[in-house]
mmCIF file of C-alpha atoms in Angstrom:
data_model
loop_
_atom_site.group_PDB
_atom_site.id
_atom_site.type_symbol
_atom_site.label_atom_id
_atom_site.label_comp_id
_atom_site.label_asym_id
_atom_site.label_seq_id
_atom_site.Cartn_x
_atom_site.Cartn_y
_atom_site.Cartn_z
ATOM 1 C CA MET L 1 111.005 84.069 107.031
ATOM 2 C CA VAL L 2 109.933 85.583 103.710
ATOM 3 C CA LEU L 3 112.208 84.686 100.803
ATOM 4 C CA ILE L 4 112.297 80.895 101.186
ATOM 5 C CA ASN L 5 109.451 80.272 103.635
ATOM 6 C CA TRP L 6 106.601 79.901 101.154
ATOM 7 C CA ARG L 7 105.148 77.650 98.488
ATOM 8 C CA GLU L 8 102.331 77.740 96.008
ATOM 9 C CA CYS L 9 99.105 75.964 96.759
ATOM 10 C CA ARG L 10 96.089 76.474 94.543
ATOM 11 C CA ARG L 11 92.588 76.289 95.908
ATOM 12 C CA HIS L 12 90.762 72.969 95.714
ATOM 13 C CA GLU L 13 94.033 71.305 94.717
ATOM 14 C CA ARG L 14 96.421 69.308 96.853
ATOM 15 C CA LYS L 15 99.203 69.395 94.271
ATOM 16 C CA THR L 16 101.891 72.010 94.797
ATOM 17 C CA HIS L 17 103.962 73.472 91.990
ATOM 18 C CA SER L 18 107.622 74.371 91.878
ATOM 19 C CA LYS L 19 108.761 77.966 92.440
ATOM 20 C CA LYS L 20 110.265 78.142 88.967
ATOM 21 C CA ASP L 21 106.813 78.102 87.357
ATOM 22 C CA PHE L 22 105.160 80.366 89.918
ATOM 23 C CA HIS L 23 105.908 84.045 90.533
ATOM 24 C CA PRO L 24 104.251 85.568 93.603
ATOM 25 C CA CYS L 25 102.470 88.871 93.104
ATOM 26 C CA ARG L 26 99.399 90.671 94.354
ATOM 27 C CA GLU L 27 97.133 88.913 91.806
ATOM 28 C CA ASN L 28 97.903 85.419 93.126
ATOM 29 C CA ILE L 29 98.461 86.348 96.757
ATOM 30 C CA ASN L 30 95.747 83.897 97.840
ATOM 31 C CA SER L 31 97.739 81.032 96.297
ATOM 32 C CA ILE L 32 100.750 81.668 98.544
ATOM 33 C CA ARG L 33 101.123 79.447 101.576
ATOM 34 C CA ILE L 34 103.623 79.967 104.392
ATOM 35 C CA VAL L 35 105.563 76.804 105.218
ATOM 36 C CA ASN L 36 106.765 77.495 108.765
ATOM 37 C CA ARG L 37 104.901 79.726 111.183
ATOM 38 C CA PHE L 38 105.459 80.724 114.796
ATOM 39 C CA LEU L 39 101.774 81.106 115.635
ATOM 40 C CA ALA L 40 98.688 79.355 114.358
ATOM 41 C CA VAL L 41 96.672 82.513 113.694
ATOM 42 C CA PRO L 42 95.330 83.836 110.373
ATOM 43 C CA ALA L 43 96.905 87.275 110.936
ATOM 44 C CA GLU L 44 100.418 85.787 110.801
ATOM 45 C CA GLU L 45 99.610 83.967 107.555
ATOM 46 C CA TRP L 46 98.302 87.218 106.053
ATOM 47 C CA PHE L 47 101.308 89.288 107.223
ATOM 48 C CA TRP L 48 104.020 87.046 105.755
ATOM 49 C CA ARG L 49 102.002 86.373 102.603
ATOM 50 C CA MET L 50 101.693 90.105 101.926
ATOM 51 C CA HIS L 51 105.463 90.551 102.153
ATOM 52 C CA VAL L 52 106.096 87.568 99.863
ATOM 53 C CA ALA L 53 103.885 89.259 97.272
ATOM 54 C CA MET L 54 105.787 92.523 97.769
ATOM 55 C CA GLU L 55 109.119 90.812 97.116
ATOM 56 C CA GLY L 56 107.637 89.298 93.962
ATOM 57 C CA GLU L 57 106.386 92.687 92.740
ATOM 58 C CA ALA L 58 109.855 94.135 93.343
ATOM 59 C CA ARG L 59 111.123 92.330 90.228
ATOM 60 C CA GLU L 60 109.849 95.213 88.092
ATOM 61 C CA ILE L 61 111.674 97.690 90.343
ATOM 62 C CA ILE L 62 114.966 95.819 90.100
ATOM 63 C CA HIS L 63 114.615 95.548 86.328
ATOM 64 C CA ALA L 64 113.869 99.284 85.989
ATOM 65 C CA ILE L 65 116.822 100.250 88.202
ATOM 66 C CA HIS L 66 119.179 97.997 86.245
ATOM 67 C CA ASN L 67 118.063 99.559 82.948
ATOM 68 C CA GLY L 68 118.386 103.031 84.427
ATOM 69 C CA ILE L 69 121.951 102.429 85.568
ATOM 70 C CA GLU L 70 122.941 101.197 82.105
ATOM 71 C CA ALA L 71 121.250 104.196 80.465
ATOM 72 C CA ILE L 72 123.043 106.617 82.787
ATOM 73 C CA ARG L 73 126.394 105.030 81.949
ATOM 74 C CA LYS L 74 125.670 105.355 78.209
ATOM 75 C CA ASP L 75 124.264 108.882 78.689
ATOM 76 C CA LYS L 76 120.924 108.114 77.002
ATOM 77 C CA MET L 77 118.394 110.460 78.490
ATOM 78 C CA GLU L 78 115.322 108.984 76.805
ATOM 79 C CA GLU L 79 116.093 105.524 78.180
ATOM 80 C CA VAL L 80 116.594 106.984 81.664
ATOM 81 C CA THR L 81 113.142 108.573 81.414
ATOM 82 C CA ILE L 82 111.604 105.257 80.368
ATOM 83 C CA SER L 83 113.271 103.454 83.281
ATOM 84 C CA LEU L 84 111.975 106.061 85.746
ATOM 85 C CA ASN L 85 108.437 105.586 84.450
ATOM 86 C CA GLN L 86 108.811 101.823 84.902
ATOM 87 C CA LEU L 87 110.135 102.417 88.391
ATOM 88 C CA SER L 88 107.127 104.567 89.250
ATOM 89 C CA ASN L 89 104.770 101.811 88.106
ATOM 90 C CA GLY L 90 106.718 99.276 90.163
ATOM 91 C CA ILE L 91 106.404 101.344 93.339
ATOM 92 C CA ARG L 92 102.696 101.691 92.650
ATOM 93 C CA SER L 93 102.467 97.884 92.575
ATOM 94 C CA LEU L 94 104.109 97.734 96.004
ATOM 95 C CA ILE L 95 101.520 100.167 97.338
ATOM 96 C CA ALA L 96 98.726 97.980 95.934
ATOM 97 C CA CYS L 97 99.985 95.035 98.005
ATOM 98 C CA HIS L 98 98.820 96.819 101.151
ATOM 99 C CA PRO L 99 95.084 96.237 101.563
ATOM 100 C CA ASP L 100 92.762 99.169 101.962
ATOM 101 C CA PRO L 101 90.794 98.575 104.100
ATOM 102 C CA TYR L 102 92.546 95.862 106.071
ATOM 103 C CA PRO L 103 90.770 92.495 106.176
ATOM 104 C CA HIS L 104 90.696 92.404 109.986
ATOM 105 C CA SER L 105 90.659 94.759 112.932
ATOM 106 C CA ALA L 106 93.726 96.524 114.289
ATOM 107 C CA ARG L 107 93.632 94.394 117.427
ATOM 108 C CA ALA L 108 94.653 91.362 115.347
ATOM 109 C CA GLU L 109 98.026 92.923 114.465
ATOM 110 C CA LEU L 110 98.508 94.116 118.048
ATOM 111 C CA VAL L 111 98.020 90.610 119.467
ATOM 112 C CA LEU L 112 100.108 89.133 116.646
ATOM 113 C CA TRP L 113 103.210 91.191 117.404
ATOM 114 C CA ARG L 114 102.884 90.784 121.125
ATOM 115 C CA ARG L 115 103.211 87.062 120.541
ATOM 116 C CA LEU L 116 105.813 87.259 117.749
ATOM 117 C CA LYS L 117 108.206 89.524 119.627
ATOM 118 C CA PRO L 118 109.740 86.759 121.820
ATOM 119 C CA PHE L 119 110.526 84.706 118.702
ATOM 120 C CA ILE L 120 111.820 87.469 116.407
ATOM 121 C CA ALA L 121 113.261 90.218 118.617
ATOM 122 C CA ALA L 122 113.122 89.213 122.251
ATOM 123 C CA ASN L 123 115.511 91.911 123.529
ATOM 124 C CA ALA L 124 114.419 94.662 121.143
ATOM 125 C CA SER L 125 112.626 97.758 122.327
ATOM 126 C CA LEU L 126 109.334 98.960 120.915
ATOM 127 C CA LYS L 127 111.144 101.552 118.817
ATOM 128 C CA GLU L 128 113.402 98.914 117.273
ATOM 129 C CA LEU L 129 110.391 96.668 116.687
ATOM 130 C CA SER L 130 108.575 99.466 114.878
ATOM 131 C CA CYS L 131 111.619 99.969 112.609
ATOM 132 C CA PHE L 132 111.649 96.234 111.876
ATOM 133 C CA VAL L 133 107.983 96.278 110.864
ATOM 134 C CA TYR L 134 108.593 99.368 108.743
ATOM 135 C CA ALA L 135 111.573 98.161 106.684
ATOM 136 C CA GLY L 136 112.698 94.805 108.029
ATOM 137 C CA HIS L 137 115.790 93.448 106.269
ATOM 138 C CA SER L 138 114.349 93.869 102.794
ATOM 139 C CA PRO L 139 116.496 95.560 100.116
ATOM 140 C CA ILE L 140 113.526 97.442 98.625
ATOM 141 C CA LEU L 141 113.736 100.696 100.592
ATOM 142 C CA PRO L 142 117.572 100.971 100.655
ATOM 143 C CA THR L 143 117.691 100.337 96.909
ATOM 144 C CA LEU L 144 115.068 102.977 96.122
ATOM 145 C CA PHE L 145 116.605 105.593 98.398
ATOM 146 C CA LYS L 146 120.103 105.104 96.994
ATOM 147 C CA TYR L 147 119.151 104.954 93.310
ATOM 148 C CA LEU L 148 116.907 108.029 93.455
ATOM 149 C CA GLY L 149 119.504 109.947 95.448
ATOM 150 C CA VAL L 150 117.280 110.813 98.408
ATOM 151 C CA LYS L 151 119.065 112.999 100.897
ATOM 152 C CA ARG L 152 120.392 111.129 103.906
ATOM 153 C CA GLY L 153 119.251 111.947 107.387
ATOM 154 C CA ARG L 154 120.375 111.107 110.892
ATOM 155 C CA HIS L 155 117.097 109.756 112.220
ATOM 156 C CA ARG L 156 116.625 106.231 113.464
ATOM 157 C CA LEU L 157 115.016 104.910 110.281
ATOM 158 C CA GLN L 158 118.048 105.918 108.254
ATOM 159 C CA ARG L 159 120.384 104.181 110.686
ATOM 160 C CA TRP L 160 118.165 101.094 110.591
ATOM 161 C CA ARG L 161 118.372 100.929 106.794
ATOM 162 C CA ASP L 162 122.145 101.230 106.907
ATOM 163 C CA GLU L 163 122.448 98.452 109.489
ATOM 164 C CA SER L 164 119.927 96.173 107.756
ATOM 165 C CA VAL L 165 122.141 95.947 104.663
ATOM 166 C CA LYS L 166 124.680 93.960 106.697
ATOM 167 C CA ASN L 167 122.089 91.245 107.384
ATOM 168 C CA MET L 168 120.977 90.824 103.768
ATOM 169 C CA PRO L 169 121.963 87.986 101.427
ATOM 170 C CA THR L 170 125.151 88.354 99.425
ATOM 171 C CA GLU L 171 123.427 89.049 96.111
ATOM 172 C CA HIS L 172 121.417 91.855 97.655
ATOM 173 C CA ARG L 173 124.501 93.472 99.149
ATOM 174 C CA LYS L 174 126.311 93.317 95.799
ATOM 175 C CA PHE L 175 123.397 94.959 94.003
ATOM 176 C CA ILE L 176 123.187 97.771 96.563
ATOM 177 C CA GLY L 177 126.960 98.250 96.350
ATOM 178 C CA MET L 178 126.713 98.561 92.568
ATOM 179 C CA ILE L 179 124.083 101.298 92.964
ATOM 180 C CA GLU L 180 126.283 103.178 95.430
ATOM 181 C CA SER L 181 129.233 103.087 93.031
ATOM 182 C CA THR L 182 127.263 104.565 90.133
ATOM 183 C CA GLN L 183 125.627 107.923 89.565
ATOM 184 C CA SER L 184 122.172 108.393 91.072
ATOM 185 C CA ALA L 185 119.188 109.525 89.045
ATOM 186 C CA ARG L 186 119.047 112.866 90.850
ATOM 187 C CA THR L 187 122.725 113.597 90.171
ATOM 188 C CA TYR L 188 122.283 112.707 86.513
ATOM 189 C CA LEU L 189 119.296 115.050 86.236
ATOM 190 C CA LYS L 190 121.257 117.910 87.804
ATOM 191 C CA SER L 191 124.134 117.336 85.391
ATOM 192 C CA MET L 192 121.789 117.399 82.405
ATOM 193 C CA ILE L 193 120.450 120.812 83.425
ATOM 194 C CA ALA L 194 123.847 122.257 84.324
ATOM 195 C CA HIS L 195 125.637 121.142 81.153
ATOM 196 C CA ARG L 196 122.904 121.518 78.563
ATOM 197 C CA LYS L 197 124.831 124.339 76.808
ATOM 198 C CA ARG L 198 127.913 122.457 75.723
ATOM 199 C CA ARG L 199 129.636 122.547 72.398
ATOM 200 C CA GLU L 200 127.844 121.270 69.366
ATOM 201 C CA GLY L 201 128.478 117.673 68.432
ATOM 202 C CA THR L 202 128.370 116.282 71.968
ATOM 203 C CA PRO L 203 125.437 114.121 73.099
ATOM 204 C CA ARG L 204 124.391 116.645 75.759
ATOM 205 C CA ALA L 205 124.174 119.469 73.240
ATOM 206 C CA LYS L 206 121.630 117.523 71.211
ATOM 207 C CA SER L 207 119.229 117.232 74.134
ATOM 208 C CA ARG L 208 116.401 119.697 74.183
ATOM 209 C CA MET L 209 114.943 121.423 77.181
ATOM 210 C CA HIS L 210 111.661 119.607 76.614
ATOM 211 C CA ASP L 211 113.374 116.238 77.107
ATOM 212 C CA VAL L 212 115.006 117.475 80.298
ATOM 213 C CA ALA L 213 111.627 118.666 81.574
ATOM 214 C CA VAL L 214 110.085 115.239 80.869
ATOM 215 C CA LEU L 215 112.972 113.597 82.736
ATOM 216 C CA GLU L 216 112.410 115.876 85.721
ATOM 217 C CA VAL L 217 108.675 115.090 85.792
ATOM 218 C CA SER L 218 109.373 111.341 85.726
ATOM 219 C CA PHE L 219 111.853 111.670 88.579
ATOM 220 C CA ASN L 220 109.424 113.665 90.727
ATOM 221 C CA LYS L 221 106.746 111.072 90.053
ATOM 222 C CA CYS L 222 109.015 108.380 91.511
ATOM 223 C CA ILE L 223 109.614 110.479 94.623
ATOM 224 C CA GLU L 224 105.875 110.975 95.098
ATOM 225 C CA GLN L 225 105.186 107.247 94.756
ATOM 226 C CA LEU L 226 107.971 106.458 97.217
ATOM 227 C CA LEU L 227 106.455 108.902 99.691
ATOM 228 C CA ARG L 228 103.091 107.170 99.349
ATOM 229 C CA PHE L 229 104.711 103.780 99.881
ATOM 230 C CA CYS L 230 106.436 104.976 103.063
ATOM 231 C CA SER L 231 103.129 106.352 104.276
ATOM 232 C CA ARG L 232 101.471 102.950 103.853
ATOM 233 C CA ARG L 233 104.317 101.297 105.740
ATOM 234 C CA SER L 234 103.871 103.846 108.522
ATOM 235 C CA GLN L 235 100.191 102.978 108.725
ATOM 236 C CA LEU L 236 101.092 99.301 109.103
ATOM 237 C CA VAL L 237 103.537 100.139 111.927
ATOM 238 C CA CYS L 238 100.872 102.079 113.810
ATOM 239 C CA ARG L 239 98.550 99.083 113.615
ATOM 240 C CA CYS L 240 101.155 96.528 114.691
ATOM 241 C CA VAL L 241 102.960 98.564 117.376
ATOM 242 C CA PRO L 242 100.429 101.128 118.645
ATOM 243 C CA GLN L 243 102.499 101.795 121.793
ATOM 244 C CA ALA L 244 105.152 103.508 119.669
ATOM 245 C CA ALA L 245 102.764 104.950 117.093
ATOM 246 C CA GLN L 246 102.976 108.542 118.323
ATOM 247 C CA TRP L 247 106.778 108.512 118.467
ATOM 248 C CA PHE L 248 107.052 106.846 115.078
ATOM 249 C CA ARG L 249 104.607 109.106 113.256
ATOM 250 C CA GLU L 250 105.449 112.469 114.790
ATOM 251 C CA ILE L 251 109.239 112.092 114.947
ATOM 252 C CA GLN L 252 110.550 109.428 112.583
ATOM 253 C CA MET L 253 108.040 109.614 109.742
ATOM 254 C CA LYS L 254 107.996 113.398 109.901
ATOM 255 C CA GLN L 255 111.748 113.483 109.272
ATOM 256 C CA GLU L 256 111.482 110.740 106.644
ATOM 257 C CA ALA L 257 108.813 112.660 104.739
ATOM 258 C CA GLU L 258 110.829 115.877 105.062
ATOM 259 C CA TYR L 259 113.899 114.361 103.383
ATOM 260 C CA LEU L 260 111.750 112.825 100.666
ATOM 261 C CA THR L 261 110.034 116.153 100.000
ATOM 262 C CA ARG L 262 113.385 117.922 99.779
ATOM 263 C CA SER L 263 114.441 115.453 97.105
ATOM 264 C CA HIS L 264 111.868 116.827 94.678
ATOM 265 C CA CYS L 265 113.541 118.514 91.714
ATOM 266 C CA ALA L 266 112.566 122.000 90.579
ATOM 267 C CA LEU L 267 115.934 122.570 88.960
ATOM 268 C CA LEU L 268 114.617 123.382 85.507
ATOM 269 C CA VAL L 269 112.199 126.005 86.816
ATOM 270 C CA GLY L 270 114.908 127.624 88.934
ATOM 271 C CA HIS L 271 117.340 127.576 86.027
ATOM 272 C CA GLN L 272 114.839 129.362 83.787
ATOM 273 C CA LEU L 273 114.013 131.960 86.447
ATOM 274 C CA MET L 274 117.683 132.775 86.994
ATOM 275 C CA ALA L 275 118.402 133.083 83.267
ATOM 276 C CA PRO L 276 118.738 136.668 81.882
ATOM 277 C CA LEU L 277 115.823 138.077 79.948
ATOM 278 C CA PRO L 278 116.287 138.069 76.158
ATOM 279 C CA LYS L 279 116.832 141.381 74.414
ATOM 280 C CA SER L 280 114.792 140.375 71.420
ATOM 281 C CA ILE L 281 111.561 138.441 71.282
ATOM 282 C CA ASN L 282 109.972 136.851 68.255
ATOM 283 C CA ARG L 283 106.307 137.812 68.226
ATOM 284 C CA GLY L 284 103.890 137.025 65.442
ATOM 285 C CA GLY L 285 106.630 136.152 62.977
ATOM 286 C CA LYS L 286 108.188 139.616 63.268
ATOM 287 C CA HIS L 287 111.351 140.527 65.069
ATOM 288 C CA TRP L 288 110.479 142.916 67.886
ATOM 289 C CA GLU L 289 113.267 144.512 69.908
ATOM 290 C CA GLU L 290 112.836 145.985 73.332
ATOM 291 C CA GLN L 291 113.145 149.758 73.453
ATOM 292 C CA THR L 292 115.143 150.580 76.519
ATOM 293 C CA THR L 293 116.030 154.225 75.767
ATOM 294 C CA THR L 294 112.945 155.673 74.072
ATOM 295 C CA LYS L 295 109.416 155.485 75.408
ATOM 296 C CA PRO L 296 106.580 154.483 73.085
ATOM 297 C CA THR L 297 104.435 157.390 71.936
ATOM 298 C CA LYS L 298 100.722 157.285 72.555
ATOM 299 C CA VAL L 299 98.611 157.219 69.395
ATOM 300 C CA LYS L 300 95.412 159.223 69.514
ATOM 301 C CA ASN L 301 92.268 157.235 68.966
ATOM 302 C CA LEU L 302 90.388 158.767 66.039
ATOM 303 C CA PHE L 303 87.214 156.887 66.917
ATOM 304 C CA GLU L 304 87.010 158.226 70.429
ATOM 305 C CA VAL L 305 83.482 159.375 71.315
ATOM 306 C CA ALA L 306 83.394 162.977 72.458
ATOM 307 C CA ASP L 307 80.067 162.649 74.294
ATOM 308 C CA ASP L 308 81.700 160.518 76.952
ATOM 309 C CA LYS L 309 83.566 163.548 78.270
ATOM 310 C CA PRO L 310 81.947 166.663 79.734
ATOM 311 C CA PRO L 311 82.056 169.799 77.524
ATOM 312 C CA PRO L 312 84.876 172.261 78.270
ATOM 313 C CA ARG L 313 84.054 175.252 80.433
ATOM 314 C CA PRO L 314 84.042 178.762 78.836
ATOM 315 C CA PRO L 315 87.018 180.983 79.646
ATOM 316 C CA PRO L 316 86.452 183.507 82.462
ATOM 317 C CA PRO L 317 85.717 187.121 81.428
ATOM 318 C CA ALA L 318 88.418 189.757 81.380
ATOM 319 C CA PRO L 319 88.734 191.788 84.575
ATOM 320 C CA ASN L 320 88.067 195.171 82.831
ATOM 321 C CA ALA L 321 85.255 194.049 80.553
ATOM 322 C CA ALA L 322 81.801 195.567 80.944
ATOM 323 C CA PRO L 323 79.121 193.343 82.432
ATOM 324 C CA LEU L 324 76.551 191.755 80.202
ATOM 325 C CA LYS L 325 72.858 192.408 80.786
ATOM 326 C CA VAL L 326 69.927 190.730 79.095
ATOM 327 C CA THR L 327 66.730 192.702 78.618
ATOM 328 C CA GLU L 328 63.531 191.416 77.079
ATOM 329 C CA SER L 329 61.531 193.754 74.843
ATOM 330 C CA SER L 330 58.400 193.056 72.905
ATOM 331 C CA GLY L 331 59.129 189.835 71.034
ATOM 332 C CA ASP L 332 62.879 190.378 70.993
ATOM 333 C CA VAL L 333 65.816 189.748 73.270
ATOM 334 C CA ASP L 334 68.290 192.575 73.447
ATOM 335 C CA ILE L 335 71.765 192.431 74.874
ATOM 336 C CA VAL L 336 72.733 195.485 76.805
ATOM 337 C CA VAL L 337 76.450 196.106 77.177
ATOM 338 C CA GLY L 338 77.418 198.515 79.879
ATOM 339 C CA GLY L 339 73.823 199.643 80.337
ATOM 340 C CA THR L 340 73.188 200.570 76.628
ATOM 341 C CA SER L 341 70.895 198.551 74.451
ATOM 342 C CA SER L 342 71.940 197.307 71.016
ATOM 343 C CA SER L 343 69.637 197.390 68.023
ATOM 344 C CA PRO L 344 66.796 194.879 67.998
ATOM 345 C CA ASN L 345 67.418 191.584 66.253
ATOM 346 C CA SER L 346 71.117 192.433 65.882
ATOM 347 C CA VAL L 347 72.112 189.997 68.542
ATOM 348 C CA GLY L 348 69.025 188.276 69.782
ATOM 349 C CA VAL L 349 66.637 185.433 69.416
ATOM 350 C CA SER L 350 63.169 186.086 68.104
ATOM 351 C CA GLN L 351 60.470 184.570 70.227
ATOM 352 C CA PRO L 352 56.973 183.800 69.020
ATOM 353 C CA SER L 353 54.200 186.232 70.006
ATOM 354 C CA PRO L 354 51.339 185.056 72.151
ATOM 355 C CA ASP L 355 48.970 185.311 69.146
ATOM 356 C CA GLU L 356 50.966 182.785 67.153
#
């Protein structure tokens, strides 16, 4: 219904071109015409045409995965990073095939699949129909999940992907089997972090931690784009099969998103956190060693302002000392110790007379 059920037809032209000269994609989606249709409604034409464009955009994904598998076999980390970046761009192209907003109301898809169900899946339940709209028998999702090493679940969508491989063309099954027999991108990334400290002279020893970090960022970017693509497919399911929308979104897509989120890699961060702290640190070009036995002494600040602190209190008098008395005479202040007056101006402050 998708792979061989289309042809190119340009606007204002009756002449059709061969498929060898025309590659369907989202830019020329309006030039795609469906040959055989079950219903004579525009929504059916739009639905199959969108999936033909998606299969055409998947060429970049297949090319990136093929290059990534060859780079993993040759143990070339830089080429694996480049292939993951190409894969992320390819998934972004698949997301762009889904219109936002949709060109028609949601009722058009509802009526479309009510009429298509007797032709495509007459005995299927609504849950099986929602899985068909979500993934169909296309190799795109199984290929991405297997190459990226997404953790497998036991939910219905995972079982549907496993069963849909049996109904694919022979070339698609061979390509998926080749991916299963090789190392996934996630496993390769984990091995690069675990074996980065090998003997000198090996290819892994030459890799730097910066290159491993770039590889991890590229891998996580692919997982994020895949999660966005699955979210757009879930939105399409809710428009086409609204009777099963609550079950599909709250149960199936919740588990799907959970396994995709768990596939994010934070291995490099965890490896650095678990590493022992260094005993010596290079700071400012000088070798500074941690002092674990002696404590650093505090250096007194010579420029400390004394006015910021209150003045010290005078010491208390001795318990047997005689009390001090102050008496004021004419123009002088005398200090009387024990009731006797000392000589004037001996210990005193001269005060000006009233005449002055």
